[in-house]
Short mmCIF file of C-alpha atoms and ligand atoms in Angstrom, two decimals:
data_model
loop_
_atom_site.label_atom_id
_atom_site.label_comp_id
_atom_site.label_asym_id
_atom_site.label_seq_id
_atom_site.Cartn_x
_atom_site.Cartn_y
_atom_site.Cartn_z
CA MET I 1 19.01 -21.10 -10.46
CA GLN I 2 18.33 -23.92 -10.48
CA GLN I 3 19.71 -26.62 -7.45
CA GLN I 4 21.38 -29.82 -8.44
CA ASN I 5 20.82 -32.63 -6.10
CA THR I 6 23.47 -34.65 -5.22
CA LEU I 7 22.38 -35.92 -1.41
CA PRO I 8 21.88 -39.69 -1.44
CA ILE I 9 17.98 -40.00 -0.71
CA GLU I 10 16.26 -43.60 -0.48
CA ILE I 11 12.94 -42.86 -2.21
CA ASN I 12 10.07 -45.61 -1.93
CA LYS I 13 7.29 -44.61 -4.37
CA ILE I 14 3.57 -44.85 -3.96
CA LYS I 15 2.04 -47.67 -5.73
CA SER I 16 -0.83 -45.85 -7.11
CA SER I 17 -1.07 -42.51 -7.12
CA LYS I 18 -4.14 -41.08 -5.02
CA ILE I 19 -4.47 -37.90 -6.62
CA ASP I 20 -7.48 -38.76 -9.06
CA GLN I 21 -9.38 -39.02 -5.83
CA VAL I 22 -8.69 -35.51 -5.33
CA ASP I 23 -11.17 -32.90 -5.68
CA PHE I 24 -8.60 -29.93 -6.46
CA ASP I 25 -12.27 -27.39 -6.53
CA ASN I 26 -12.93 -28.32 -3.64
CA LEU I 27 -9.78 -27.87 -1.21
CA THR I 28 -9.87 -27.15 2.47
CA PHE I 29 -6.48 -25.30 3.64
CA GLY I 30 -3.65 -27.98 4.96
CA ASN I 31 -6.34 -31.25 5.23
CA VAL I 32 -5.24 -33.03 1.93
CA PHE I 33 -1.83 -34.79 0.99
CA THR I 34 -0.05 -35.36 -2.10
CA ASP I 35 1.63 -38.95 -2.64
CA HIS I 36 5.04 -38.75 -0.57
CA MET I 37 6.09 -37.31 2.47
CA LEU I 38 10.52 -37.08 3.53
CA SER I 39 11.08 -37.74 6.55
CA CYS I 40 15.27 -37.80 7.83
CA ASP I 41 16.24 -38.63 11.67
CA TYR I 42 18.84 -37.37 14.04
CA VAL I 43 20.46 -40.01 15.83
CA ASP I 44 24.05 -40.77 17.11
CA GLY I 45 24.57 -36.99 17.00
CA LYS I 46 24.37 -36.45 13.00
CA TRP I 47 21.03 -35.86 10.94
CA GLN I 48 20.82 -39.34 8.94
CA ASN I 49 20.31 -39.58 5.01
CA PRO I 50 16.38 -39.02 3.71
CA VAL I 51 13.75 -41.12 2.79
CA ILE I 52 10.80 -40.30 0.78
CA GLU I 53 7.95 -42.81 0.63
CA PRO I 54 4.52 -42.98 0.23
CA TYR I 55 2.34 -40.44 3.04
CA GLY I 56 0.88 -42.50 5.55
CA THR I 57 0.63 -43.02 9.21
CA ILE I 58 3.99 -43.00 11.56
CA THR I 59 4.31 -44.62 14.56
CA ILE I 60 5.80 -43.02 17.84
CA SER I 61 6.23 -43.55 21.12
CA PRO I 62 3.99 -41.68 23.63
CA GLY I 63 7.25 -41.09 25.80
CA ALA I 64 8.18 -39.25 23.25
CA ARG I 65 9.44 -35.87 24.76
CA VAL I 66 7.54 -33.61 21.46
CA PHE I 67 4.57 -34.20 24.07
CA HIS I 68 5.60 -33.75 26.83
CA TYR I 69 8.29 -30.28 26.43
CA GLY I 70 6.54 -28.66 22.85
CA GLN I 71 10.00 -28.93 21.06
CA ALA I 72 8.90 -29.03 17.79
CA ILE I 73 9.46 -25.94 15.73
CA PHE I 74 8.14 -25.73 11.64
CA GLU I 75 7.72 -23.67 8.62
CA GLY I 76 5.53 -22.99 5.78
CA MET I 77 6.35 -22.29 1.45
CA LYS I 78 4.58 -23.22 -1.05
CA ALA I 79 5.37 -23.72 -4.94
CA TYR I 80 3.39 -22.53 -7.61
CA ARG I 81 3.19 -23.20 -11.21
CA ASP I 82 3.13 -21.18 -13.87
CA GLU I 83 1.45 -20.65 -17.64
CA GLN I 84 4.55 -23.01 -19.27
CA ASP I 85 3.78 -24.98 -16.67
CA GLU I 86 7.31 -24.59 -14.70
CA LEU I 87 7.86 -25.14 -10.96
CA TRP I 88 8.87 -22.60 -8.70
CA LEU I 89 10.05 -22.07 -5.10
CA PHE I 90 9.34 -18.86 -3.18
CA ARG I 91 12.64 -17.20 -1.43
CA PRO I 92 13.53 -21.10 0.06
CA GLU I 93 16.47 -20.14 1.06
CA GLU I 94 15.05 -17.63 3.85
CA ASN I 95 12.40 -19.97 4.75
CA PHE I 96 15.78 -23.05 5.11
CA LEU I 97 17.52 -19.44 7.36
CA ARG I 98 14.69 -19.40 9.56
CA PHE I 99 14.03 -22.85 10.37
CA ASN I 100 17.42 -23.69 11.36
CA LYS I 101 16.67 -20.12 13.89
CA SER I 102 14.15 -21.40 15.58
CA SER I 103 15.68 -24.59 15.99
CA VAL I 104 19.00 -23.20 17.37
CA ARG I 105 15.68 -20.64 19.93
CA LEU I 106 14.46 -24.49 20.71
CA ALA I 107 17.84 -26.15 21.45
CA ILE I 108 17.13 -28.72 19.06
CA PRO I 109 20.67 -29.47 15.85
CA GLU I 110 20.49 -27.26 12.71
CA VAL I 111 19.57 -29.17 9.30
CA PRO I 112 22.11 -29.08 7.11
CA LYS I 113 21.38 -26.81 3.36
CA GLU I 114 21.13 -29.79 1.65
CA VAL I 115 18.80 -31.78 3.55
CA PHE I 116 16.45 -29.40 3.65
CA MET I 117 16.67 -28.15 0.46
CA ASN I 118 17.41 -31.09 -1.64
CA GLY I 119 15.65 -33.25 -0.14
CA LEU I 120 12.41 -30.86 -0.96
CA LEU I 121 13.45 -30.62 -4.78
CA ALA I 122 13.59 -34.66 -3.93
CA LEU I 123 9.98 -34.50 -3.11
CA LEU I 124 8.67 -31.66 -4.79
CA ARG I 125 9.82 -33.27 -8.64
CA LEU I 126 8.28 -36.94 -7.21
CA ASP I 127 4.87 -35.03 -6.48
CA LYS I 128 4.78 -32.63 -9.34
CA GLU I 129 1.45 -33.08 -10.46
CA TRP I 130 -0.01 -32.31 -7.23
CA VAL I 131 1.00 -28.57 -7.71
CA PRO I 132 -2.43 -27.26 -8.04
CA LYS I 133 -2.66 -24.75 -11.84
CA GLY I 134 -4.21 -21.40 -11.04
CA HIS I 135 -3.29 -17.92 -9.88
CA GLY I 136 -3.32 -18.05 -5.50
CA ASN I 137 -3.17 -21.78 -5.99
CA SER I 138 -0.14 -23.36 -4.91
CA LEU I 139 1.61 -26.06 -2.93
CA TYR I 140 1.82 -25.85 0.43
CA ILE I 141 5.10 -26.97 2.43
CA ARG I 142 4.99 -27.59 5.71
CA PRO I 143 9.10 -28.46 6.78
CA PHE I 144 8.27 -29.92 10.39
CA ILE I 145 11.00 -31.12 13.56
CA PHE I 146 9.82 -33.40 16.55
CA ALA I 147 11.69 -34.28 19.01
CA ASP I 148 11.29 -38.14 19.26
CA GLN I 149 13.58 -39.32 22.31
CA VAL I 150 11.52 -41.21 24.94
CA GLY I 151 11.73 -40.49 28.26
CA VAL I 152 10.54 -37.85 30.88
CA SER I 153 12.54 -35.78 32.11
CA ALA I 154 12.85 -31.96 31.06
CA ALA I 155 16.02 -31.90 29.20
CA PRO I 156 16.42 -31.63 25.25
CA SER I 157 15.69 -34.16 23.24
CA SER I 158 18.76 -36.71 21.79
CA ASN I 159 16.90 -37.62 18.32
CA TYR I 160 14.89 -35.75 16.32
CA LYS I 161 12.17 -36.58 13.32
CA PHE I 162 12.71 -33.87 10.26
CA MET I 163 9.66 -33.75 7.67
CA ILE I 164 8.22 -32.43 5.04
CA LEU I 165 4.47 -32.56 3.85
CA LEU I 166 2.95 -30.98 0.97
CA CYS I 167 -0.59 -30.06 0.54
CA PRO I 168 -2.03 -28.57 -2.58
CA VAL I 169 -4.16 -25.62 -1.63
CA LYS I 170 -6.61 -22.92 -2.30
CA ALA I 171 -7.30 -19.35 -1.04
CA TYR I 172 -6.60 -19.76 2.95
CA TYR I 173 -9.19 -17.01 4.50
CA LYS I 174 -12.45 -16.38 2.14
CA GLY I 175 -12.75 -12.88 1.91
CA GLU I 176 -11.88 -10.30 4.34
CA VAL I 177 -11.40 -11.24 8.63
CA LYS I 178 -12.73 -8.96 11.27
CA VAL I 179 -10.56 -8.68 13.86
CA LEU I 180 -10.05 -7.91 17.37
CA ILE I 181 -7.54 -6.13 19.12
CA ALA I 182 -6.21 -7.83 22.50
CA GLU I 183 -6.61 -5.95 25.45
CA ASN I 184 -5.33 -8.99 27.59
CA PHE I 185 -3.76 -11.84 25.73
CA SER I 186 -0.03 -12.06 23.66
CA ARG I 187 1.61 -14.45 21.36
CA ALA I 188 4.50 -13.70 22.64
CA ALA I 189 7.61 -11.99 25.35
CA ASN I 190 10.60 -10.13 25.21
CA GLY I 191 13.08 -13.20 25.70
CA GLY I 192 10.80 -15.83 24.45
CA VAL I 193 10.14 -17.62 21.22
CA GLY I 194 7.73 -14.90 19.44
CA ALA I 195 10.33 -14.44 16.47
CA ALA I 196 10.71 -18.84 16.23
CA LYS I 197 8.26 -20.92 14.42
CA ALA I 198 7.44 -22.96 17.29
CA ALA I 199 4.56 -25.06 17.10
CA GLY I 200 3.55 -23.93 20.83
CA ASN I 201 2.94 -20.22 19.75
CA TYR I 202 0.12 -21.34 17.54
CA GLY I 203 -1.56 -23.61 19.81
CA ALA I 204 -1.13 -21.02 22.76
CA GLN I 205 -3.19 -18.51 20.42
CA PHE I 206 -6.18 -21.58 19.44
CA TYR I 207 -8.43 -20.29 23.23
CA PRO I 208 -7.96 -16.43 22.83
CA THR I 209 -8.83 -16.85 19.74
CA ASN I 210 -11.52 -19.08 20.31
CA LEU I 211 -13.33 -16.51 22.68
CA ALA I 212 -12.66 -13.55 20.00
CA LYS I 213 -14.82 -16.15 18.00
CA GLU I 214 -17.21 -16.47 19.73
CA LYS I 215 -18.19 -12.27 20.17
CA GLY I 216 -18.31 -12.51 15.74
CA PHE I 217 -13.98 -11.91 15.15
CA ASP I 218 -11.85 -14.65 12.97
CA GLN I 219 -9.04 -12.97 14.41
CA ILE I 220 -7.12 -11.18 17.28
CA ILE I 221 -4.58 -8.22 16.33
CA TRP I 222 -2.09 -10.16 18.86
CA THR I 223 -0.51 -6.34 21.05
CA ASP I 224 2.93 -6.21 23.34
CA ASP I 225 2.57 -8.15 26.57
CA CYS I 226 3.70 -5.23 28.83
CA SER I 227 1.35 -2.45 27.78
CA HIS I 228 -0.80 -4.02 25.65
CA GLN I 229 -0.99 -0.85 23.32
CA TYR I 230 1.66 -1.60 20.30
CA LEU I 231 0.15 -3.75 17.60
CA GLU I 232 2.35 -6.63 16.90
CA GLU I 233 0.66 -9.74 14.49
CA ALA I 234 -2.67 -10.28 13.45
CA GLY I 235 -3.51 -14.13 14.22
CA THR I 236 -1.07 -16.45 12.83
CA MET I 237 0.23 -13.11 10.14
CA ASN I 238 2.77 -10.25 10.19
CA VAL I 239 0.41 -6.85 9.76
CA PHE I 240 0.60 -3.52 7.84
CA PHE I 241 -1.70 -0.33 8.72
CA ARG I 242 -2.21 2.33 5.43
CA ILE I 243 -2.41 5.86 7.26
CA ASN I 244 -3.54 8.06 4.34
CA ASP I 245 -0.47 6.50 1.59
CA THR I 246 1.24 5.07 4.34
CA LEU I 247 2.23 2.02 4.69
CA ILE I 248 2.86 1.01 8.66
CA THR I 249 4.45 -2.14 9.68
CA ALA I 250 6.07 -3.23 13.58
CA PRO I 251 10.09 -3.83 13.31
CA THR I 252 10.74 -7.11 13.80
CA SER I 253 11.75 -8.19 17.21
CA ASP I 254 11.80 -10.88 20.21
CA ARG I 255 7.96 -10.76 19.62
CA ILE I 256 7.70 -10.72 16.36
CA LEU I 257 8.21 -13.23 13.62
CA ASP I 258 10.65 -11.89 10.54
CA GLY I 259 8.14 -13.31 7.94
CA ILE I 260 9.16 -13.50 4.32
CA THR I 261 5.63 -11.78 3.13
CA ARG I 262 6.29 -9.14 5.37
CA LYS I 263 9.58 -8.29 4.29
CA SER I 264 9.09 -9.39 0.77
CA VAL I 265 6.08 -6.58 0.78
CA ILE I 266 8.33 -4.27 2.31
CA ALA I 267 10.67 -4.53 -0.97
CA LEU I 268 7.98 -4.43 -3.13
CA ALA I 269 5.95 -1.81 -1.64
CA GLN I 270 9.60 0.35 -1.51
CA HIS I 271 10.07 -1.10 -5.42
CA GLU I 272 6.79 0.75 -6.47
CA GLY I 273 7.31 4.44 -4.42
CA LEU I 274 4.99 3.64 -1.87
CA PRO I 275 5.72 5.47 0.94
CA VAL I 276 6.55 2.11 4.23
CA GLU I 277 7.87 2.84 7.63
CA ILE I 278 8.63 0.03 10.18
CA ARG I 279 8.38 1.55 13.32
CA LYS I 280 5.98 0.84 16.30
CA ILE I 281 2.63 1.56 15.74
CA THR I 282 -0.05 2.46 18.56
CA VAL I 283 -3.39 1.82 19.64
CA SER I 284 -4.45 4.99 20.91
CA GLU I 285 -2.65 6.00 17.16
CA LEU I 286 -5.04 3.63 15.27
CA LEU I 287 -8.01 4.28 17.08
CA GLU I 288 -7.58 8.52 16.26
CA ALA I 289 -6.41 7.20 12.84
CA ALA I 290 -9.50 5.26 12.59
CA LYS I 291 -11.99 8.12 13.76
CA ASN I 292 -10.15 11.05 11.58
CA LYS I 293 -10.77 8.67 8.47
CA SER I 294 -6.79 8.83 7.99
CA LEU I 295 -6.84 4.64 8.26
CA LYS I 296 -7.75 3.50 5.16
CA GLU I 297 -6.38 -0.35 5.12
CA ILE I 298 -5.57 -3.33 7.07
CA PHE I 299 -3.93 -6.27 6.36
CA GLY I 300 -1.97 -9.66 7.36
CA ALA I 301 0.68 -10.44 5.69
CA GLY I 302 2.27 -14.42 5.32
CA THR I 303 2.51 -17.69 3.49
CA ALA I 304 -0.22 -19.89 3.78
CA ALA I 305 -2.78 -16.87 3.60
CA VAL I 306 -0.56 -14.58 1.40
CA ILE I 307 -2.01 -10.93 1.73
CA SER I 308 -5.56 -10.74 4.18
CA PRO I 309 -7.10 -7.76 3.94
CA VAL I 310 -9.29 -6.43 6.89
CA SER I 311 -13.12 -5.62 7.19
CA GLY I 312 -12.94 -3.21 10.46
CA PHE I 313 -11.12 -4.24 14.06
CA GLY I 314 -12.55 -4.36 17.21
CA TYR I 315 -11.14 -3.22 20.08
CA LYS I 316 -12.72 -3.01 24.40
CA ASN I 317 -16.87 -2.38 23.63
CA ASP I 318 -16.25 -0.58 20.04
CA TYR I 319 -16.32 -1.81 16.15
CA TYR I 320 -14.35 0.38 13.42
CA ASP I 321 -15.39 -0.99 10.34
CA LEU I 322 -12.84 -0.52 7.00
CA THR I 323 -14.75 0.41 3.77
CA GLU I 324 -12.46 -1.36 0.64
CA ALA I 325 -9.74 1.66 -0.41
CA PRO I 326 -10.14 2.09 -4.23
CA ASP I 327 -6.37 1.77 -4.38
CA SER I 328 -6.65 -0.73 -2.08
CA TYR I 329 -2.97 -1.78 -1.25
CA ALA I 330 -3.56 -4.81 -0.44
CA LYS I 331 -4.89 -5.68 -3.92
CA ARG I 332 -1.71 -4.03 -4.78
CA MET I 333 0.75 -5.82 -3.23
CA LYS I 334 -1.31 -9.40 -3.41
CA LYS I 335 -1.18 -9.15 -6.80
CA SER I 336 2.63 -7.50 -7.26
CA LEU I 337 3.69 -10.93 -5.37
CA LEU I 338 1.80 -13.83 -7.41
CA ASP I 339 2.24 -12.67 -10.16
CA ILE I 340 5.86 -12.54 -8.92
CA GLN I 341 5.08 -16.45 -7.40
CA HIS I 342 3.63 -17.61 -10.59
CA ASN I 343 6.34 -16.24 -13.05
CA ILE I 344 4.29 -13.36 -14.55
CA THR I 345 6.32 -10.80 -14.28
CA GLU I 346 9.66 -11.07 -14.64
CA ASP I 347 11.56 -11.11 -10.61
CA SER I 348 13.96 -7.90 -10.80
CA PHE I 349 14.57 -9.25 -6.88
CA GLY I 350 16.24 -12.85 -7.49
CA TRP I 351 13.41 -14.60 -4.94
CA THR I 352 12.66 -17.10 -7.43
CA LEU I 353 13.89 -20.73 -7.36
CA LYS I 354 12.73 -23.37 -10.30
CA VAL I 355 11.97 -26.95 -9.37
C1 COI D 401 2.20 -20.20 7.64
O1 COI D 401 1.81 -18.73 6.44
O2 COI D 401 2.63 -20.46 6.62
C2 COI D 401 2.06 -19.59 8.55
O3 COI D 401 2.57 -20.11 9.47
C3 COI D 401 0.58 -20.09 9.06
C4 COI D 401 -0.05 -21.61 9.17
C5 COI D 401 0.22 -21.87 10.85
C6 COI D 401 -1.21 -21.75 8.58
#
């Protein structure tokens, strides 16, 4: 599949690329940005034509509503370079649909598909040299929208800015992570914004995660807001449990993000004949499985981290160690996914889009 660009996009190119100043072997996730960025304003009731210009500082009034009411959403997606130097996006349509779903929940006007997709493709084609080589390396794409109408009355903004930034990245987490099961905190509630990629969902995780870090954990496994018995997500990722040979993950809901990596892992596991159950899973079931050794693996799945294996988890005052399974599903799923993303194996699902 190749998408044609017909949208008028103003392009102001950088005079001289910064690419030679970047140490691609030592990238910290999300700290290095490419030469260009895209922006598009919503004013007078409609989205204007996008502009691509050199990456740089923007000016926003301190009265802009985003600072006062957090009316902001984002997406995370990636572009990959294959061995023939072709560039690929992975399931971009899914990101576009979820971007607008998040916008609707935050009372932000939806972005037209051609602005999102054609704007993204034009930006990627301009900064194509920045997509790193190597299995697992990629260009992280961060589309986002924020409310920039000035005024502190608590009402939806009438103006917004949609932007796309690009960051060359390597792995998100270095190695396995230790997680703490939440006893009191939750990331989302029924009727809330947990299913949206609302910026505030992520900001609200920092405090409980800092407390977990003080106890020696890297991330939290979030539990439901009422009983704290249902295991829902891990850090900024969806979470999978392997009990005996069955892969289990919670169903999506108001509280659980419809993760694109999550649904790709489910489809791949089913395609490879692994038993998969999409059902609620409780803390008690997990503790029981850990004690009787039927718990073989836990891993997080998300765009940034891809697949992130868990080395052990804490609950109340106990710690449960997980030794790596010899036939690790986490490793297997990660390889299957990356092989499709990097165009190494045939994409029989029709997930990839050539840039
Ligand atoms: C992603 O995986 O794209 C995320 O949303 C995680 C991000 C907060 C780094």
